[in-house]
XYZ file of C-alpha atoms in Angstrom:
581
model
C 7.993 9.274 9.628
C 7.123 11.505 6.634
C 6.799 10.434 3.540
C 9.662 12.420 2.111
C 12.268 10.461 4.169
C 11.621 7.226 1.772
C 12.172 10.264 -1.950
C 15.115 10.688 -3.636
C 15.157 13.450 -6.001
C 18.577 14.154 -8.375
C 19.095 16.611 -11.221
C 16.020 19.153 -10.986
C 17.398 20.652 -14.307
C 14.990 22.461 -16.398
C 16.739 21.323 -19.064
C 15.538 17.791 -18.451
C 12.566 16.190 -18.425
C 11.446 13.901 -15.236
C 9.933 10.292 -14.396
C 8.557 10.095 -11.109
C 8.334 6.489 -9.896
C 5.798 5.481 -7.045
C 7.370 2.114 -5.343
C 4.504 1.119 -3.128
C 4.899 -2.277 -0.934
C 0.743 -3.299 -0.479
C -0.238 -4.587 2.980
C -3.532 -6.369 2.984
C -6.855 -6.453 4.841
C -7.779 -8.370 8.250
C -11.121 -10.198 9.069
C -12.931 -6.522 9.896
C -11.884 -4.841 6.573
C -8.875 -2.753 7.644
C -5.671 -2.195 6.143
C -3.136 -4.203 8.369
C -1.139 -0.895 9.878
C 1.240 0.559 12.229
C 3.352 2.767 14.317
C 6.324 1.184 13.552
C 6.448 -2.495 11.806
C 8.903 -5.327 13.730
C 10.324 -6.765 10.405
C 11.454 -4.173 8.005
C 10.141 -4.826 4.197
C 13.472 -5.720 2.443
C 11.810 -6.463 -1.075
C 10.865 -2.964 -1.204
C 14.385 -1.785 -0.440
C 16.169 -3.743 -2.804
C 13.497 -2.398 -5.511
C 14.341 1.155 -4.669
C 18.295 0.346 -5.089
C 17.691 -1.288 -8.282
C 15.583 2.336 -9.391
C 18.297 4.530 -7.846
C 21.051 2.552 -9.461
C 18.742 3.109 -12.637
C 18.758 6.759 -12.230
C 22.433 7.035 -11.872
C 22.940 4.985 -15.078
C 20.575 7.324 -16.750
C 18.939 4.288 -17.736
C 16.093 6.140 -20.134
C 18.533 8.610 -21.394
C 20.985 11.417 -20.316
C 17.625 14.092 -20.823
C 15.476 12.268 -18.271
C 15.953 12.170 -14.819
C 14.575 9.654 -12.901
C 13.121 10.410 -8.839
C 11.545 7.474 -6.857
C 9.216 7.260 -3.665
C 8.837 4.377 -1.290
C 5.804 3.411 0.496
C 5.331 0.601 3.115
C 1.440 0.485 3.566
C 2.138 -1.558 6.867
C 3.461 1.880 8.056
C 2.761 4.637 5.621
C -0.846 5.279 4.603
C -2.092 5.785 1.069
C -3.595 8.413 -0.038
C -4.472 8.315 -3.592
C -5.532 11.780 -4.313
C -2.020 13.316 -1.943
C 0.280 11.205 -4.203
C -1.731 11.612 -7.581
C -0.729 15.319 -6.989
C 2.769 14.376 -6.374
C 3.234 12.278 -9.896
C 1.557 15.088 -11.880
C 4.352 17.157 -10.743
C 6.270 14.778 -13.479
C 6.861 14.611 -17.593
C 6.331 10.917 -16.804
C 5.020 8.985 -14.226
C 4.086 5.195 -12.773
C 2.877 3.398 -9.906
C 4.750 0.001 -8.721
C 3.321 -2.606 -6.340
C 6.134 -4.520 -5.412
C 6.892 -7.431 -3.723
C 3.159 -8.521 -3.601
C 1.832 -11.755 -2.163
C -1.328 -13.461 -2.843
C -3.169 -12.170 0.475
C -2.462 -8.673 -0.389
C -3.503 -8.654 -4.435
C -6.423 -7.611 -3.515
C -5.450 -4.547 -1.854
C -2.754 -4.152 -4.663
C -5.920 -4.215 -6.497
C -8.017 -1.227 -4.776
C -4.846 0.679 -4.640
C -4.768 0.756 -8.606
C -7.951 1.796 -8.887
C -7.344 5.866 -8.448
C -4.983 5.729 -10.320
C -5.582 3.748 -13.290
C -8.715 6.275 -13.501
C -6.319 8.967 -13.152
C -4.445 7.664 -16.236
C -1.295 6.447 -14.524
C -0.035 3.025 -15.253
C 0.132 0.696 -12.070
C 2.417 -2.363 -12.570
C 1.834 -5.315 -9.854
C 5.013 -7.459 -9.751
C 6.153 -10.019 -7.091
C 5.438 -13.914 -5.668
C 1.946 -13.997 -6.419
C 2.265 -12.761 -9.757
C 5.217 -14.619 -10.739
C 4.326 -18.079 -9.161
C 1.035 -18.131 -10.330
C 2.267 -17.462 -13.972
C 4.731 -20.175 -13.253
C 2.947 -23.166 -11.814
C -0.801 -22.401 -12.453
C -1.175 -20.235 -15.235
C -5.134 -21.205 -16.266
C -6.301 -20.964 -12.369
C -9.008 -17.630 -12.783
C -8.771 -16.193 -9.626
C -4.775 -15.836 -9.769
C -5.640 -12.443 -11.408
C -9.105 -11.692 -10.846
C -10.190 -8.300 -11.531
C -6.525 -7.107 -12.426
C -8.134 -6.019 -16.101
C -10.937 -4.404 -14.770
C -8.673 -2.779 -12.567
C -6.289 -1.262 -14.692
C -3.567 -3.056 -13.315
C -0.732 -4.679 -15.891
C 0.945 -7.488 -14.089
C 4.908 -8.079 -13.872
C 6.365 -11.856 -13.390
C 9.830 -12.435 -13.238
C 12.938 -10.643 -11.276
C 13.089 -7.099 -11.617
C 16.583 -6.222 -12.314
C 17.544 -7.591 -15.785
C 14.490 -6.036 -16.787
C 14.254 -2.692 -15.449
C 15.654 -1.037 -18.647
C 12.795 -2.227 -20.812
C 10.354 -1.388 -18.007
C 11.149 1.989 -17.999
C 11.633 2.664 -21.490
C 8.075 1.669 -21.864
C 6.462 3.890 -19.053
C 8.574 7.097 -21.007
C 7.204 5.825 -24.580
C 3.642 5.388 -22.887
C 3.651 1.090 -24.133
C 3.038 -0.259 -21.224
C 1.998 -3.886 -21.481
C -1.086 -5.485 -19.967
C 1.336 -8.430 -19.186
C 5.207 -8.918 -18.839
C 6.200 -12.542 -18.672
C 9.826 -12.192 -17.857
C 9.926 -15.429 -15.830
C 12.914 -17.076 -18.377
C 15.292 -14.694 -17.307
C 16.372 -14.335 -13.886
C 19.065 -12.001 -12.235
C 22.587 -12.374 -11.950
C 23.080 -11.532 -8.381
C 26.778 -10.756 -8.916
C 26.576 -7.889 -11.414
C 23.090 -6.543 -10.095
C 22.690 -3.360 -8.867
C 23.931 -2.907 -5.082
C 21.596 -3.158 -2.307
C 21.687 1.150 -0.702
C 20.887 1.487 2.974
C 17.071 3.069 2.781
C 17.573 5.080 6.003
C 13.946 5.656 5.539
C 12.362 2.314 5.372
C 14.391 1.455 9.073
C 13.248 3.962 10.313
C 10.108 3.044 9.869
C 10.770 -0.147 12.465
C 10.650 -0.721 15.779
C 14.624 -1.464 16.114
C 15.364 0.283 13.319
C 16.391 -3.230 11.102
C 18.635 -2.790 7.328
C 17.698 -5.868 5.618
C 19.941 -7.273 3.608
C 19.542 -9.780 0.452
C 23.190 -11.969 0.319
C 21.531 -14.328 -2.841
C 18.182 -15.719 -3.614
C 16.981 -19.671 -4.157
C 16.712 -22.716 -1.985
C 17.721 -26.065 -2.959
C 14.806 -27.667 -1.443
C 11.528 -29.070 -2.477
C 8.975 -28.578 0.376
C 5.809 -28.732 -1.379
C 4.295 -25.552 0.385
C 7.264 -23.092 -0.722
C 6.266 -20.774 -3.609
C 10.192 -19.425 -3.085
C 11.965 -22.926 -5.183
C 9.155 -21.975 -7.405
C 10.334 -18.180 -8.340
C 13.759 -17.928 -7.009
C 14.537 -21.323 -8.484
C 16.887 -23.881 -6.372
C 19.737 -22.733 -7.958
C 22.020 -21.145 -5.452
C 22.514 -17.194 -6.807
C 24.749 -14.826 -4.591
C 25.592 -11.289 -4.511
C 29.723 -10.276 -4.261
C 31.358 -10.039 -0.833
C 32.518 -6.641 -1.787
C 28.779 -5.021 -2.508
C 27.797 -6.857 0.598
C 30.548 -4.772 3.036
C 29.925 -1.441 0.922
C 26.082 -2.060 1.884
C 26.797 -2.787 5.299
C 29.041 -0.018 5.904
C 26.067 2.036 4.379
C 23.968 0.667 7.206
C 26.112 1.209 9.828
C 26.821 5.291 8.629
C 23.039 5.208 8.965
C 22.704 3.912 12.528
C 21.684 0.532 11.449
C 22.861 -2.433 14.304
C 19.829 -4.497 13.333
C 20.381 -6.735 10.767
C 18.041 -9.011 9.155
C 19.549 -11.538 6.371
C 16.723 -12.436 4.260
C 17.637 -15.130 2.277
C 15.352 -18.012 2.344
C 18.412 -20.242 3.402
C 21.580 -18.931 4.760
C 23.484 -22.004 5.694
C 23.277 -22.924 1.819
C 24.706 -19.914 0.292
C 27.880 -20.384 -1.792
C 29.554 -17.024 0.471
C 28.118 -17.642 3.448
C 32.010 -18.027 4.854
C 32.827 -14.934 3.021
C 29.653 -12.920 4.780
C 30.070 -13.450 8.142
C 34.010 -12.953 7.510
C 33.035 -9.708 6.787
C 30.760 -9.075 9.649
C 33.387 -10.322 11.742
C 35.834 -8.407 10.573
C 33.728 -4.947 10.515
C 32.500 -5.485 14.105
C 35.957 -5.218 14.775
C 36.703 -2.432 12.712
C 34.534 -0.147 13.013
C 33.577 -0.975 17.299
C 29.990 -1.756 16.620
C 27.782 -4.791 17.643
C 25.895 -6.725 14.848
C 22.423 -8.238 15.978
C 21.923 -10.340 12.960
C 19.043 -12.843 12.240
C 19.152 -15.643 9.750
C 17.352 -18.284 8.389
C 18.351 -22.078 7.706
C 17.496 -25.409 7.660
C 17.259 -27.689 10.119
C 20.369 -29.214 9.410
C 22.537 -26.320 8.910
C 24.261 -26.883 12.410
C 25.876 -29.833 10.514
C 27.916 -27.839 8.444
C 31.496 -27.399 9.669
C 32.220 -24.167 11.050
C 28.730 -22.529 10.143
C 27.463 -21.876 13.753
C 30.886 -20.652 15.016
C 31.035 -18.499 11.965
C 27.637 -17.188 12.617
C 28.266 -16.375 16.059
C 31.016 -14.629 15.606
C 29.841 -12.571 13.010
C 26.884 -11.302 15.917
C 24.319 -13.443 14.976
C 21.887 -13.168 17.859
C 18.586 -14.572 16.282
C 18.217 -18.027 13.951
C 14.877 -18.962 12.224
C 14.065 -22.554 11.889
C 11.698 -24.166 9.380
C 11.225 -27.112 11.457
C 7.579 -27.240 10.431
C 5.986 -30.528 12.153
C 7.733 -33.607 14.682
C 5.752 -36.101 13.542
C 7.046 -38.234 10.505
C 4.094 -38.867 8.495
C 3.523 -34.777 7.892
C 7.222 -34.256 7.128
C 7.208 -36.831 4.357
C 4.159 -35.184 3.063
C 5.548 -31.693 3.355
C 8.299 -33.504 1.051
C 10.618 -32.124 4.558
C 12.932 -34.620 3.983
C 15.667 -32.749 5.192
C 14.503 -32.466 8.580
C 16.183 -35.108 10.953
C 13.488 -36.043 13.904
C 16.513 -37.421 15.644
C 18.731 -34.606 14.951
C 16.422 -31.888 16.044
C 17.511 -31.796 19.917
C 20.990 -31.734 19.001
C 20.215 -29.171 16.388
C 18.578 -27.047 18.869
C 21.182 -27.437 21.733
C 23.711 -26.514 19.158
C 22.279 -23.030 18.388
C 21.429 -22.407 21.793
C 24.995 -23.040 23.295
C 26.210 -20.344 20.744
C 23.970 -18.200 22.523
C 21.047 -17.752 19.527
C 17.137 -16.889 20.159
C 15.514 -19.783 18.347
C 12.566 -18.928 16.479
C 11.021 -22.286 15.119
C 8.631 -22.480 12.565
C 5.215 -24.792 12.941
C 2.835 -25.311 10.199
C -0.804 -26.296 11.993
C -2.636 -28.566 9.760
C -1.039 -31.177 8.166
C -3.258 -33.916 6.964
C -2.788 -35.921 10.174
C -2.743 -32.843 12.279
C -5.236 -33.246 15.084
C -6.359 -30.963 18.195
C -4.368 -34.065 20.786
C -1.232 -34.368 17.973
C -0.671 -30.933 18.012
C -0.881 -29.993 21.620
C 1.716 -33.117 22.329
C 4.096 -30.760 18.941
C 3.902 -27.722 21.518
C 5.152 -29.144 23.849
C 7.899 -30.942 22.323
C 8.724 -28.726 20.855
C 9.047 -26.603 24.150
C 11.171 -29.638 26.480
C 12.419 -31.623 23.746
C 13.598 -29.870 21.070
C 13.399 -26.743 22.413
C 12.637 -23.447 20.791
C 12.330 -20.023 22.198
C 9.869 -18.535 19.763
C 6.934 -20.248 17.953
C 6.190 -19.384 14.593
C 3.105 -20.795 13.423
C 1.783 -21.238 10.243
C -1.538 -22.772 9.194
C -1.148 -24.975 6.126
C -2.167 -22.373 2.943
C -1.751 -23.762 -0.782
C -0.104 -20.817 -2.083
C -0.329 -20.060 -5.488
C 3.167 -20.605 -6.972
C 4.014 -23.626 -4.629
C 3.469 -27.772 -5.620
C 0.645 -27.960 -3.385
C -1.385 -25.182 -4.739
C -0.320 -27.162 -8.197
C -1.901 -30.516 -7.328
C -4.879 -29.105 -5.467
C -5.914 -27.105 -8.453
C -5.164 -30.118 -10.182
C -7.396 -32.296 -8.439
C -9.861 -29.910 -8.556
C -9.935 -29.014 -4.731
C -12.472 -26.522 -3.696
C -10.440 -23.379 -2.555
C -11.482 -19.761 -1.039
C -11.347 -17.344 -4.176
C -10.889 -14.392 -2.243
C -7.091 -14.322 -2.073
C -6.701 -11.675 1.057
C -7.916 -15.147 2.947
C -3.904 -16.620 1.601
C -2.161 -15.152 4.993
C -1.246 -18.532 6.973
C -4.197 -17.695 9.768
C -7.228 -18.416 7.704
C -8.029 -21.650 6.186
C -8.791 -21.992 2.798
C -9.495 -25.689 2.268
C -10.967 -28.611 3.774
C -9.008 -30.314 6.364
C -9.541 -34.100 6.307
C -9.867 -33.988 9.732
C -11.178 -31.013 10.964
C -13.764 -28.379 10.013
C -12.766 -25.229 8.776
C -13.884 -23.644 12.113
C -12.192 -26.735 14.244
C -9.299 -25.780 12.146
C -8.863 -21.946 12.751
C -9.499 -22.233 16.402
C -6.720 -24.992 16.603
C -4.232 -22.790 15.285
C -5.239 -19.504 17.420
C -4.816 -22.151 20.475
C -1.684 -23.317 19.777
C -0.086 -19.612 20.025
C -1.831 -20.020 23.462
C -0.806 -22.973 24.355
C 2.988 -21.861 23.400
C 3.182 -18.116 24.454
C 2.209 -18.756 28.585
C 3.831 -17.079 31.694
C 5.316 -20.433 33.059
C 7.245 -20.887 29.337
C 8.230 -17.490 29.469
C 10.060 -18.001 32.891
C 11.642 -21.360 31.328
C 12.791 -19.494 27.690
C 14.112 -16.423 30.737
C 15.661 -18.732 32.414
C 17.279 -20.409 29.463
C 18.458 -17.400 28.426
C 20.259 -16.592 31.308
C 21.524 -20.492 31.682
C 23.020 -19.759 27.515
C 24.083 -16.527 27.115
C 21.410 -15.256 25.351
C 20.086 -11.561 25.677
C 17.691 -10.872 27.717
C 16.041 -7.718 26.028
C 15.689 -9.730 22.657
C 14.029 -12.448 24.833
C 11.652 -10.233 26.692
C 10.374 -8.216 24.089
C 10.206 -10.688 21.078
C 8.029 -13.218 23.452
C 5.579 -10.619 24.968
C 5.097 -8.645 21.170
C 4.827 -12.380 19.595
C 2.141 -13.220 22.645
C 0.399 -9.905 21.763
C 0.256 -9.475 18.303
C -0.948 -13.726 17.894
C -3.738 -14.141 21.282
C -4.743 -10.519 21.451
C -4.554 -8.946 18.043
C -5.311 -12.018 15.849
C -2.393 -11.438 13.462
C 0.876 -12.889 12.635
C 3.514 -11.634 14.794
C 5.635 -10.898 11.261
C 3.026 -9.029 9.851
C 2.784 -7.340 13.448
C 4.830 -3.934 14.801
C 3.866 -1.337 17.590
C 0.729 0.452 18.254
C -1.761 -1.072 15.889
C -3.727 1.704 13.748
C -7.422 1.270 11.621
C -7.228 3.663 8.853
C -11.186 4.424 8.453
C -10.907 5.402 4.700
C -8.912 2.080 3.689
C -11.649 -0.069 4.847
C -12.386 -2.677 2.101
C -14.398 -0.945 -0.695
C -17.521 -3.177 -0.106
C -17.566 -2.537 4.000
C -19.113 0.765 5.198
C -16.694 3.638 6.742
C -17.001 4.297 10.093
C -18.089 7.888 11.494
C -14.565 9.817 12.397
C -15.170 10.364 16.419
C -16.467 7.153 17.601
C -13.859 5.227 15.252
C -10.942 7.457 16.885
C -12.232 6.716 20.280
C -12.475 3.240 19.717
C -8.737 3.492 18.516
C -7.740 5.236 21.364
C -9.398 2.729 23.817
C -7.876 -0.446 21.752
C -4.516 0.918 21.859
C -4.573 1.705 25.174
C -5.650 -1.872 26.514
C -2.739 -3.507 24.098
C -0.122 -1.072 25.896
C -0.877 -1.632 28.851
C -0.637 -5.674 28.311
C 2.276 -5.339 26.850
C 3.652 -2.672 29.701
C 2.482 -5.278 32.491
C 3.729 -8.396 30.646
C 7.289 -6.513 29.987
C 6.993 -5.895 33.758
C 6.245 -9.612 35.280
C 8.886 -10.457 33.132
C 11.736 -8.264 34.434
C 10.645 -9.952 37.744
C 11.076 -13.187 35.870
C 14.584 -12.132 35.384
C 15.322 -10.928 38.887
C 13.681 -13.927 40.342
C 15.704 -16.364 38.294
C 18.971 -14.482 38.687
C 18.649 -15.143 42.742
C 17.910 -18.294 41.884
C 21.141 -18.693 39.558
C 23.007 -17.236 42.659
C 21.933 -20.099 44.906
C 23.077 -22.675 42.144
C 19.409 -23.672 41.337
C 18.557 -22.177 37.765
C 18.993 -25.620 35.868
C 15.865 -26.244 37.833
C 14.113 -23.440 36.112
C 15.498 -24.718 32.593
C 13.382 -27.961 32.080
C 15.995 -29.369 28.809
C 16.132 -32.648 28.407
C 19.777 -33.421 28.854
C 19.726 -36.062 25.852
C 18.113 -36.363 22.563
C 14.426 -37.366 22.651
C 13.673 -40.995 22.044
C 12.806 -40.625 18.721
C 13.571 -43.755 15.903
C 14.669 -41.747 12.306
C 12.008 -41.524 10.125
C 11.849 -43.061 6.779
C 11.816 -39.907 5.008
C 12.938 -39.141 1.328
C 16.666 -38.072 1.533
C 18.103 -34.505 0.971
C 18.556 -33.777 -2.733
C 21.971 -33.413 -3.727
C 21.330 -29.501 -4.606
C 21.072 -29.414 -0.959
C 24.234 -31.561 0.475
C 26.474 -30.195 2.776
């Protein structure tokens, strides 16, 4: 991809002065100093694309006046990288100019960080906006190493939501104000007269399956205690119109886009969630395309009448569940009250005869999390509940969530470098466990999930429920891959895995060119052909398991329990009302 697939230029009049906006979307650093990179990413960075609509939609308002015109560039460091000097050259082709880190959580500040750098010293303002910046104004404003070295950087530091605020943004970069700090936090967007979400041809592209995302509302009305979301969003339901939704998806599908991922942080509770997948029904039918949509809900979304029926027939292939823990005692202090122990096979059985992939979501580390409790959560969690994918997540007091809030608080020691804040690193004491203990727990319990004999049951599964088998096959060997081989979160994973020498982490030494480039070449090579051989043993899987579904045997292959696991309900805090069906 080139860079100028992700520019929009309009009126090049002479006549008219220019602002050149650089929209960058920071990745962040992993344990041996190198930007996270790649080929092509697996999840496509939404945040980024909703920030360039609200710019374009800027530009076409003439938002800074009818003399300026306003061009933007979009950057995803996970698969674009930055080269300061290249793109200081490209803003000093404008009258105006700025740099915008978007969308920035608390492991990748820092790299938002050395990105400012050039050009701060350059004499460009940078502006770092997003979760880290906003939560951490909003729940822990005195905690130091929130913003660390953002002064001394150059940096000036955004919190809030971007789009009832653009206007004064801008107006400042042209007048050359630019404040150190914009606390905007008090006034959040109204989804339903916000600018609409464009199809960023450029940003799919840059994916393996070429995924639109697309942004229906924002907020969750829950209260788990590790969200930063509740905390920035707010728990207020907010929803785009039905009718900017279908213009954006007809945008997609003019581009090519079939992929679509829904990134609300709760689907099931959106006020229009009948009104979406209306429209995704209807459009499939319209225009003769399939929709592979993914989603995210609660556990107890299945409850709602009509919801999974509506979501499969809108071509909903793929549902993300935070399910989080099976044991009581770490829901209630997750304040999960909203998951249902004795729901969850039901729950799971329910997506799954729809014909969904079920990703669940695992935190590792709880306070009663042990090596012995968690092993027995795999494997619930594979017979019992079951899910196809494992997401895991090890327990991280993010700033901007009520954890991070009471652990500051009570004065808990906590890792100050914030690249650390990723969900594989720990960055407190466990009560349990050591730090070390702790870490090697959670790389094991990918293991322990992602094996060959599970990946003949999910197959199997699959064929048994309708699901399909290429989004099967590939999303359990890349999710295998990218957690026991390359040590990284399969969502902040793609294809073919790059080391950008002159990104390393300013106080690491760069490696010399040729050996670095062979060492690339060798790496790379390895992970393809794992992931070519694993691909392969599981098209035999397939083959194997469609004889056997021939002879009449394949519910031996399946290993569901056929009723609900003999769980009591928990005494957990109920559902808040925000949250009621």
């Amino acid at each position: 991809m080139t860079a100028a697939s992700n520019t929009q230029e309009l009126d090049r009049s002479p006549s008219k002065k220019r602002l050149g906006l650089l929209l960058i979307k920071p990745s962040h650093y992993d344990d041996d100093g190198y930007v996270i990179q790649w080929w092509r990413s697996f999840v496509v960075n939404n945040a980024l694309a909703v920030m360039g609509s609200v710019i374009t939609d800027a530009a076409e308002r003439e938002a800074v006046g009818p003399d300026i015109v306003i061009e933007r560039r979009l950057i995803d460091e996970v698969t674009e990288v930055v080269r300061p000097d290249k793109l200081i050259g490209w803003l000093a082709e404008f009258d105006y100019a700025a740099v915008m880190l978007v969308a920035v959580q608390t492991s990748q500040f820092p790299r938002a960080l050395d990105i400012t750098r050039p050009f701060a010293e350059a004499g460009y303002p940078v502006i770092i906006g997003g979760v880290h910046v906003s939560g951490s104004l909003a729940m822990v404003p005195n905690w130091e190493p929130a913003f660390a070295g953002a002064k001394e950087a150059g940096a000036s530091l955004f919190a809030g939501e971007f789009e009832p605020n653009v206007d004064e943004l801008l107006g400042d970069i042209v007048a050359g104000t630019v404040k150190p700090f914009y606390n905007r936090l008090a006034k959040a967007a109204d989804l339903g007269t916000s600018p609409r979400q464009r199809a960023e041809r450029g940003l799919a592209a840059q994916t393996v399956e070429r995924h639109y995302g697309l942004e229906t509302g924002r907020g969750c009305p829950f209260i788990c205690s590790f969200c930063t979301i509740i905390n920035f969003h707010g728990r207020k339901m907010r929803h785009r119109q039905p009718e900017a939704i279908e213009a954006y998806l007809r945008d997609c599908y003019a581009n090519g886009g079939r992929h679509i991922l829904i990134t609300d942080d709760n689907f099931a509770r959106s006020p229009v969630w009948r009104e979406v997948t209306g429209v995704m029904e209807r459009l499939q039918h319209e225009l003769n395309v399939e929709w592979d949509v993914a989603i995210q809900v609660d556990a107890l979304a299945y409850r709602i009448d009509g919801f999974v029926d509506a979501c499969k027939a809108a071509g909903v292939k793929r549902v993300f569940i935070g399910i989080e823990s099976v044991r009581p005692d770490n829901l209630k202090a997750a304040a999960k009250g909203q998951n249902k122990l004795h729901l969850m096979h039901d729950m799971a059985m329910t997506w799954r005869k729809a014909g969904m992939l079920i990703y669940g979501a695992m935190i590792v580390g709880l306070a009663n999390d042990t090596p012995d409790r968690v092993a027995e959560d795999v494997r619930i969690l594979q017979e019992e509940i079951p899910v196809d994918i494992l997401s895991a997540f090890l327990l991280t007091p993010h700033p901007g969530s009520a954890d991070h809030k009471q652990a500051v608080a009570d004065g808990v020691v906590m890792d100050d470098d914030l690249n650390r804040y990723d969900t594989v690193h720990p960055v407190v004491d466990h009560p349990i466990m050591s730090r070390d203990e702790w870490e090697a727990l959670y790389w094991n319990t990918w293991a322990r999930f992602y094996t060959k004999s599970y990946m003949k049951t999910v197959i199997a599964r699959a064929l048994r429920y309708g699901v399909k088998l290429d989004i099967i096959r590939s999303t359990f060997v890349c999710a295998y891959t990218a957690s026991c081989h390359e040590r990284v979160h399969p969502l902040d994973s793609g294809g073919l895995r790059f080391r950008d020498r002159l990104s390393r982490r300013p106080h690491l030494p760069r490696p010399a060119a040729i050996p670095h480039a062979i060492r690339q070449f060798v790496t790379n090579g390895i992970m393809l052909t794992r992931i070519g051989s694993l691909l392969f043993y599981a098209y035999l899987l397939e083959l194997y398991l469609r004889v056997e579904r021939a002879r009449g045997r394949l519910d031996l292959h399946t290993k569901i329990r056929t009723t609900p696991a003999p769980v009591e309900p928990p005494a957990l805090a109920e559902v808040p009302v925000a949250a009621a069906e």
